[in-house]
XYZ file of C-alpha atoms in Angstrom:
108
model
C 7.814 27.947 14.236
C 7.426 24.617 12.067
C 9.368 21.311 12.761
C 12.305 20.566 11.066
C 14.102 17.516 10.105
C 17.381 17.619 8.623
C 17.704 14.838 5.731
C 21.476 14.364 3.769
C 20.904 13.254 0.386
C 23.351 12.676 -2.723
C 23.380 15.707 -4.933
C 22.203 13.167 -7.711
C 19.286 11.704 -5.400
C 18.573 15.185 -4.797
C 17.726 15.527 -8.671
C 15.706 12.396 -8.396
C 13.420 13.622 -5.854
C 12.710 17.266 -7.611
C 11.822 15.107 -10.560
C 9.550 13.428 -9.057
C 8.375 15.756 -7.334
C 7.497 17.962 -10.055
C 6.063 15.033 -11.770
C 3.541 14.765 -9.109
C 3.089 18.598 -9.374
C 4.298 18.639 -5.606
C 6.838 21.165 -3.866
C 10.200 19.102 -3.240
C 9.308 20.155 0.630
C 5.781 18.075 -0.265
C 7.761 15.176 -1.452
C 9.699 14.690 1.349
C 6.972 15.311 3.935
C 4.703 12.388 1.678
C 7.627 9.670 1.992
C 8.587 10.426 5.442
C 4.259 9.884 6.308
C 4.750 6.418 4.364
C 7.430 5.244 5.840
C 5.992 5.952 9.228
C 2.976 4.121 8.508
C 5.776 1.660 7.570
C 6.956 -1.791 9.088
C 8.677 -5.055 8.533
C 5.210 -6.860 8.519
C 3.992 -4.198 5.840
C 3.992 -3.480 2.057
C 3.724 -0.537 -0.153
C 1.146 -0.530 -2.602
C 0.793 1.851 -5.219
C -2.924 2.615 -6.256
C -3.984 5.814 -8.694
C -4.352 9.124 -6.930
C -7.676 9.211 -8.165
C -8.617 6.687 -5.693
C -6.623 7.346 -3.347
C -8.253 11.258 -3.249
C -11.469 9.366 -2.839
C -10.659 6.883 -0.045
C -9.264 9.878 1.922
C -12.382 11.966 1.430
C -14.350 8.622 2.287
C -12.193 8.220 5.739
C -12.637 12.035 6.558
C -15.588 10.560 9.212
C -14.572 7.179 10.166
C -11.836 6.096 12.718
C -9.703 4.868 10.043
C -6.584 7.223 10.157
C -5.227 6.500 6.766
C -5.788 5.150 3.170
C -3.663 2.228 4.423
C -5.664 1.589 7.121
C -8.976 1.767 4.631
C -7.624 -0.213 1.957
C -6.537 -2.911 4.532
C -9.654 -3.315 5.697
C -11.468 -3.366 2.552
C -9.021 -6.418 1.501
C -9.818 -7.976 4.510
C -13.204 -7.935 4.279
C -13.223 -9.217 0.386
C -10.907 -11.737 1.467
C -12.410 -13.258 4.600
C -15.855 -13.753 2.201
C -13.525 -15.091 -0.419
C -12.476 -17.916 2.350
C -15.056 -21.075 1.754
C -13.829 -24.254 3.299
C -13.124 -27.423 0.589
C -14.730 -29.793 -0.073
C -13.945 -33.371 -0.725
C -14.351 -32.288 -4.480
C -12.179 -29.756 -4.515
C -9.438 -31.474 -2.500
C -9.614 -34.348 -5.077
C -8.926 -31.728 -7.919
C -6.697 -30.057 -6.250
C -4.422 -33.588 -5.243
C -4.794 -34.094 -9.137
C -3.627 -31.057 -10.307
C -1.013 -31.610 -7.762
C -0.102 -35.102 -9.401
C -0.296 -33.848 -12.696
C 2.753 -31.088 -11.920
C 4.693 -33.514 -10.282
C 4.623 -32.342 -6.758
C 2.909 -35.650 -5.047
């Protein structure tokens, strides 16, 4: 026998969530199963990010061998990555542009 959770929802929320559901050519069961996995993954020091499902198909099929556990936990890493390269220390020259730009707006 499956798990069961029990979840009380608003006859109009209710309505909401078939919508969508059928929108994302899902069972309403499938919906509910989906939000309750993202808010799982879910904390105060966390985000949600909407991407297409195309991509989101292929970062789970790219996962599928890794021992990254979800698209979340792909797509963080990815960012992190890009990011970290992304981080070059300034130079004088760009702190001087940057102080000017500053001046210019008003803020020193």
């Amino acid at each position: 026998m499956e798990d069961r959770t029990t979840i009380q929802v608003s006859e109009k929320l209710r309505k909401e969530l078939r919508v969508l559901a059928s929108k994302r050519d899902l069972s309403y069961q499938e919906l509910l199963s989906d939000m309750i996995t993202v808010f799982k993954e879910l904390d105060k020091e966390k985000t949600i990010i909407s991407i297409p499902a195309g991509i989101a198909n292929k970062i789970k099929e790219q996962i599928k061998h890794t021992d990254l556990s979800s698209a979340s936990e792909y797509i963080t890493f990815v960012l992190r990555l890009i990011l970290s390269e992304q981080e070059k220390p300034f130079s004088s020259k760009d702190e001087k542009k940057i102080k000017a730009r500053l001046r210019k707006l008003g803020y020193l």
